[in-house]
Amino acid sequence: MSATSIPAQPGPPLWLLAELTYRCPLHCAFCYNPVDFASSGPELSTDDWLRVLREARAAGSVQCGFSGGEPMLRDDLELLVAEAHRLGYYTNLLTSGVGLTPERAAALKDAGLDHIQLSFQDSTRELNDFLSHTRTFDLKQRVAALIKDNGWPMVMNCVIHRLNIDYIDRIIEMAVELGAEYLELANSQYYSWALLNRDQLLPTREQLERAERITNKYREKYGDRIRIFFVVPDYHEKRPKKCMNGWGNVFLTVTPDGTALPCHTAKMLPGLAFPNVREMGVREIWYESEGFNRYRGDGWMKDTCRSCPDKEKDLGGCRCQAYMLAGDPAAADPVCDKSPAHGVVVEALARAESGAGRTAPLVFRDPAASRRLAEGAG
Amino acid sequence: MSAETGTDTCPRVSRRFRLQWEEAQNAWVLLYPEGMVKLNQSAGEIMRRCDGSRTVSAIVADLEQAFGASGLADDVAKFLELARGQQWIEG
């Protein structure tokens, strides 16, 4: 084994992301749920999820995220959180806040929920309503208060893109006002619905640099009072991100219909059979399945990546992005300026600078659009 | 180098974190919203004794007895300073 090869044998699946449902009251134009989510199979039952929680914990999972869609739409959420807590997970709820009443918050507290991440589309009511396509702004302020009243640490998450990036100061100020301990300013990543809307969502370099400057100023101003994470948009970088901290390395996602994935968008990749938790145990899925083993190590890499001195830093980037932009999931992530397909990213950035395509209507995430798009693709 | 706080304080794990033994990792870990710090053996042995009831001196004495060692006070003080900086402990 050469000194620069990457081990193919992973540690335990430390992070379990339980996507309980694709149902969602919001219609975000940057949603990362698959575009064809409406054609997904039936949701796992309560008993299925309880078994998945036990199997993953036995395999070494310790962080558990309950996500979606909107996980509050599952009325067995409290039951699942209670079991996860009993098993020793640190339990995280990733929610838009819709459906989080004082009663359910109290029940989740009793169940042992450790933390809530509240997603927040923007700080101005009008823009928030526009981007999420429902009137949720007031509700989020109420939910933020509920989170604080129950003594949970609060992480606010706001997806940042061309239409709200210029309001980043107001977003940060609001997070401080609501008592958030952590704020994730997550620049949109261009998958699924966000890819459909890329012309409207990708910011210019000037917008991005201004937002980073302002974020740094607020970090100085508030210090330890709030930790602000600014997740850079990878299109504007020269090297790709180390996607999911490595394929099948830390993260295990289980989708609403029970498909086990190394990340929440991997189902799009062609030529890969991902196992279903209804048919295979978590340990076998993680260590033995073809889907999880395919892009571990560096044996799958093309020369561009295999010979690159940075390959251990980024592992060739994101397999989904390579497939979406270069047509080959084993290619270098086109975000990398060494990628033969890097021109695709350069062109998208040029369109952002010129404003091309900005006037096209946004495609909002909803079941009707999903079915239409799935038919179009088929 | 001496720690900023004295040896008669009783440090405890911060409410921002949960300390837990993880068999699968053979290590003590600190859990927090969507994240984890894996502690090395000595850090884990110090942190598990930070229960808010033991003074730093008592923690040092306990460690020296448990591991048949002596002169651990400086190492413990250095670690606690780092842990305070990371907000892993209070008090």
PDB file of N, CA, C and O in Angstrom, chain A residues 41-78:
ATOM      1  N   GLY A  41     -41.579   5.392  -2.737  1.00  0.00           N
ATOM      2  CA  GLY A  41     -42.437   4.334  -2.206  1.00  0.00           C
ATOM      3  C   GLY A  41     -43.022   4.699  -0.851  1.00  0.00           C
ATOM      4  O   GLY A  41     -42.771   5.779  -0.328  1.00  0.00           O
ATOM      5  N   PRO A  42     -43.832   3.788  -0.263  1.00  0.00           N
ATOM      6  CA  PRO A  42     -44.460   4.076   1.023  1.00  0.00           C
ATOM      7  C   PRO A  42     -43.435   4.303   2.146  1.00  0.00           C
ATOM      8  O   PRO A  42     -42.348   3.716   2.122  1.00  0.00           O
ATOM      9  N   GLU A  43     -43.813   5.160   3.099  1.00  0.00           N
ATOM     10  CA  GLU A  43     -42.907   5.475   4.207  1.00  0.00           C
ATOM     11  C   GLU A  43     -42.715   4.269   5.123  1.00  0.00           C
ATOM     12  O   GLU A  43     -43.613   3.452   5.293  1.00  0.00           O
ATOM     13  N   LEU A  44     -41.551   4.203   5.735  1.00  0.00           N
ATOM     14  CA  LEU A  44     -41.281   3.167   6.739  1.00  0.00           C
ATOM     15  C   LEU A  44     -42.289   3.300   7.887  1.00  0.00           C
ATOM     16  O   LEU A  44     -42.706   4.405   8.235  1.00  0.00           O
ATOM     17  N   SER A  45     -42.614   2.158   8.491  1.00  0.00           N
ATOM     18  CA  SER A  45     -43.521   2.161   9.636  1.00  0.00           C
ATOM     19  C   SER A  45     -42.737   2.531  10.899  1.00  0.00           C
ATOM     20  O   SER A  45     -41.496   2.572  10.902  1.00  0.00           O
ATOM     21  N   THR A  46     -43.474   2.762  11.973  1.00  0.00           N
ATOM     22  CA  THR A  46     -42.840   3.041  13.265  1.00  0.00           C
ATOM     23  C   THR A  46     -41.899   1.901  13.658  1.00  0.00           C
ATOM     24  O   THR A  46     -40.757   2.139  14.081  1.00  0.00           O
ATOM     25  N   ASP A  47     -42.376   0.653  13.510  1.00  0.00           N
ATOM     26  CA  ASP A  47     -41.542  -0.497  13.891  1.00  0.00           C
ATOM     27  C   ASP A  47     -40.265  -0.576  13.056  1.00  0.00           C
ATOM     28  O   ASP A  47     -39.206  -0.936  13.572  1.00  0.00           O
ATOM     29  N   ASP A  48     -40.379  -0.272  11.756  1.00  0.00           N
ATOM     30  CA  ASP A  48     -39.178  -0.247  10.897  1.00  0.00           C
ATOM     31  C   ASP A  48     -38.156   0.746  11.444  1.00  0.00           C
ATOM     32  O   ASP A  48     -36.971   0.443  11.562  1.00  0.00           O
ATOM     33  N   TRP A  49     -38.639   1.946  11.774  1.00  0.00           N
ATOM     34  CA  TRP A  49     -37.716   2.982  12.260  1.00  0.00           C
ATOM     35  C   TRP A  49     -37.097   2.594  13.601  1.00  0.00           C
ATOM     36  O   TRP A  49     -35.902   2.833  13.838  1.00  0.00           O
ATOM     37  N   LEU A  50     -37.909   1.995  14.481  1.00  0.00           N
ATOM     38  CA  LEU A  50     -37.367   1.586  15.778  1.00  0.00           C
ATOM     39  C   LEU A  50     -36.234   0.572  15.578  1.00  0.00           C
ATOM     40  O   LEU A  50     -35.206   0.628  16.245  1.00  0.00           O
ATOM     41  N   ARG A  51     -36.436  -0.346  14.639  1.00  0.00           N
ATOM     42  CA  ARG A  51     -35.406  -1.352  14.355  1.00  0.00           C
ATOM     43  C   ARG A  51     -34.155  -0.689  13.760  1.00  0.00           C
ATOM     44  O   ARG A  51     -33.023  -1.010  14.150  1.00  0.00           O
ATOM     45  N   VAL A  52     -34.353   0.255  12.838  1.00  0.00           N
ATOM     46  CA  VAL A  52     -33.205   0.960  12.239  1.00  0.00           C
ATOM     47  C   VAL A  52     -32.407   1.696  13.318  1.00  0.00           C
ATOM     48  O   VAL A  52     -31.170   1.657  13.326  1.00  0.00           O
ATOM     49  N   LEU A  53     -33.118   2.346  14.234  1.00  0.00           N
ATOM     50  CA  LEU A  53     -32.424   3.063  15.320  1.00  0.00           C
ATOM     51  C   LEU A  53     -31.577   2.100  16.147  1.00  0.00           C
ATOM     52  O   LEU A  53     -30.426   2.389  16.469  1.00  0.00           O
ATOM     53  N   ARG A  54     -32.135   0.938  16.474  1.00  0.00           N
ATOM     54  CA  ARG A  54     -31.397  -0.032  17.296  1.00  0.00           C
ATOM     55  C   ARG A  54     -30.196  -0.592  16.527  1.00  0.00           C
ATOM     56  O   ARG A  54     -29.094  -0.691  17.070  1.00  0.00           O
ATOM     57  N   GLU A  55     -30.422  -0.931  15.246  1.00  0.00           N
ATOM     58  CA  GLU A  55     -29.323  -1.520  14.458  1.00  0.00           C
ATOM     59  C   GLU A  55     -28.187  -0.521  14.240  1.00  0.00           C
ATOM     60  O   GLU A  55     -27.005  -0.882  14.327  1.00  0.00           O
ATOM     61  N   ALA A  56     -28.546   0.716  13.957  1.00  0.00           N
ATOM     62  CA  ALA A  56     -27.504   1.724  13.699  1.00  0.00           C
ATOM     63  C   ALA A  56     -26.728   2.029  14.979  1.00  0.00           C
ATOM     64  O   ALA A  56     -25.507   2.186  14.959  1.00  0.00           O
ATOM     65  N   ARG A  57     -27.431   2.088  16.099  1.00  0.00           N
ATOM     66  CA  ARG A  57     -26.747   2.346  17.384  1.00  0.00           C
ATOM     67  C   ARG A  57     -25.770   1.218  17.676  1.00  0.00           C
ATOM     68  O   ARG A  57     -24.638   1.467  18.114  1.00  0.00           O
ATOM     69  N   ALA A  58     -26.206  -0.028  17.418  1.00  0.00           N
ATOM     70  CA  ALA A  58     -25.331  -1.175  17.655  1.00  0.00           C
ATOM     71  C   ALA A  58     -24.107  -1.130  16.740  1.00  0.00           C
ATOM     72  O   ALA A  58     -23.039  -1.626  17.084  1.00  0.00           O
ATOM     73  N   ALA A  59     -24.267  -0.512  15.564  1.00  0.00           N
ATOM     74  CA  ALA A  59     -23.145  -0.399  14.622  1.00  0.00           C
ATOM     75  C   ALA A  59     -22.265   0.810  14.937  1.00  0.00           C
ATOM     76  O   ALA A  59     -21.287   1.067  14.235  1.00  0.00           O
ATOM     77  N   GLY A  60     -22.634   1.603  15.966  1.00  0.00           N
ATOM     78  CA  GLY A  60     -21.774   2.702  16.392  1.00  0.00           C
ATOM     79  C   GLY A  60     -22.296   4.099  16.102  1.00  0.00           C
ATOM     80  O   GLY A  60     -21.612   5.083  16.369  1.00  0.00           O
ATOM     81  N   SER A  61     -23.512   4.227  15.569  1.00  0.00           N
ATOM     82  CA  SER A  61     -24.054   5.578  15.338  1.00  0.00           C
ATOM     83  C   SER A  61     -24.286   6.260  16.677  1.00  0.00           C
ATOM     84  O   SER A  61     -24.743   5.623  17.627  1.00  0.00           O
ATOM     85  N   VAL A  62     -23.998   7.559  16.736  1.00  0.00           N
ATOM     86  CA  VAL A  62     -24.163   8.270  18.004  1.00  0.00           C
ATOM     87  C   VAL A  62     -24.883   9.602  17.835  1.00  0.00           C
ATOM     88  O   VAL A  62     -25.575  10.064  18.734  1.00  0.00           O
ATOM     89  N   GLN A  63     -24.751  10.206  16.673  1.00  0.00           N
ATOM     90  CA  GLN A  63     -25.558  11.392  16.361  1.00  0.00           C
ATOM     91  C   GLN A  63     -26.734  10.935  15.514  1.00  0.00           C
ATOM     92  O   GLN A  63     -26.553  10.210  14.531  1.00  0.00           O
ATOM     93  N   CYS A  64     -27.941  11.354  15.922  1.00  0.00           N
ATOM     94  CA  CYS A  64     -29.117  10.983  15.135  1.00  0.00           C
ATOM     95  C   CYS A  64     -29.886  12.240  14.773  1.00  0.00           C
ATOM     96  O   CYS A  64     -30.254  13.014  15.657  1.00  0.00           O
ATOM     97  N   GLY A  65     -30.096  12.446  13.482  1.00  0.00           N
ATOM     98  CA  GLY A  65     -30.878  13.588  13.020  1.00  0.00           C
ATOM     99  C   GLY A  65     -32.212  13.110  12.495  1.00  0.00           C
ATOM    100  O   GLY A  65     -32.269  12.201  11.672  1.00  0.00           O
ATOM    101  N   PHE A  66     -33.282  13.722  12.987  1.00  0.00           N
ATOM    102  CA  PHE A  66     -34.616  13.443  12.443  1.00  0.00           C
ATOM    103  C   PHE A  66     -34.955  14.573  11.493  1.00  0.00           C
ATOM    104  O   PHE A  66     -35.061  15.736  11.898  1.00  0.00           O
ATOM    105  N   SER A  67     -35.108  14.200  10.220  1.00  0.00           N
ATOM    106  CA  SER A  67     -35.231  15.214   9.194  1.00  0.00           C
ATOM    107  C   SER A  67     -36.353  14.843   8.237  1.00  0.00           C
ATOM    108  O   SER A  67     -37.160  13.967   8.507  1.00  0.00           O
ATOM    109  N   GLY A  68     -36.382  15.493   7.080  1.00  0.00           N
ATOM    110  CA  GLY A  68     -37.445  15.204   6.110  1.00  0.00           C
ATOM    111  C   GLY A  68     -37.099  15.780   4.761  1.00  0.00           C
ATOM    112  O   GLY A  68     -35.917  15.844   4.416  1.00  0.00           O
ATOM    113  N   GLY A  69     -38.100  16.374   4.054  1.00  0.00           N
ATOM    114  CA  GLY A  69     -39.438  16.788   4.475  1.00  0.00           C
ATOM    115  C   GLY A  69     -39.492  17.408   5.862  1.00  0.00           C
ATOM    116  O   GLY A  69     -38.495  17.829   6.419  1.00  0.00           O
ATOM    117  N   GLU A  70     -40.717  17.466   6.349  1.00  0.00           N
ATOM    118  CA  GLU A  70     -40.943  18.031   7.676  1.00  0.00           C
ATOM    119  C   GLU A  70     -41.230  16.894   8.647  1.00  0.00           C
ATOM    120  O   GLU A  70     -42.309  16.303   8.605  1.00  0.00           O
ATOM    121  N   PRO A  71     -40.271  16.572   9.522  1.00  0.00           N
ATOM    122  CA  PRO A  71     -40.436  15.422  10.425  1.00  0.00           C
ATOM    123  C   PRO A  71     -41.600  15.572  11.408  1.00  0.00           C
ATOM    124  O   PRO A  71     -42.122  14.575  11.897  1.00  0.00           O
ATOM    125  N   MET A  72     -42.020  16.835  11.679  1.00  0.00           N
ATOM    126  CA  MET A  72     -43.157  17.023  12.593  1.00  0.00           C
ATOM    127  C   MET A  72     -44.430  16.397  12.026  1.00  0.00           C
ATOM    128  O   MET A  72     -45.395  16.188  12.753  1.00  0.00           O
ATOM    129  N   LEU A  73     -44.458  16.124  10.723  1.00  0.00           N
ATOM    130  CA  LEU A  73     -45.658  15.531  10.133  1.00  0.00           C
ATOM    131  C   LEU A  73     -45.820  14.056  10.495  1.00  0.00           C
ATOM    132  O   LEU A  73     -46.863  13.472  10.243  1.00  0.00           O
ATOM    133  N   ARG A  74     -44.766  13.438  11.070  1.00  0.00           N
ATOM    134  CA  ARG A  74     -44.909  12.058  11.564  1.00  0.00           C
ATOM    135  C   ARG A  74     -45.429  12.131  12.993  1.00  0.00           C
ATOM    136  O   ARG A  74     -44.783  12.718  13.860  1.00  0.00           O
ATOM    137  N   ASP A  75     -46.592  11.502  13.255  1.00  0.00           N
ATOM    138  CA  ASP A  75     -47.100  11.608  14.627  1.00  0.00           C
ATOM    139  C   ASP A  75     -46.434  10.611  15.572  1.00  0.00           C
ATOM    140  O   ASP A  75     -46.730  10.586  16.761  1.00  0.00           O
ATOM    141  N   ASP A  76     -45.514   9.784  15.041  1.00  0.00           N
ATOM    142  CA  ASP A  76     -44.748   8.902  15.924  1.00  0.00           C
ATOM    143  C   ASP A  76     -43.364   9.500  16.256  1.00  0.00           C
ATOM    144  O   ASP A  76     -42.510   8.832  16.812  1.00  0.00           O
ATOM    145  N   LEU A  77     -43.172  10.784  15.910  1.00  0.00           N
ATOM    146  CA  LEU A  77     -41.860  11.411  16.140  1.00  0.00           C
ATOM    147  C   LEU A  77     -41.415  11.306  17.607  1.00  0.00           C
ATOM    148  O   LEU A  77     -40.271  10.965  17.898  1.00  0.00           O
ATOM    149  N   GLU A  78     -42.336  11.597  18.531  1.00  0.00           N
ATOM    150  CA  GLU A  78     -41.998  11.569  19.956  1.00  0.00           C
ATOM    151  C   GLU A  78     -41.530  10.172  20.375  1.00  0.00           C
ATOM    152  O   GLU A  78     -40.585  10.017  21.143  1.00  0.00           O
TER     153      GLU A  78
END
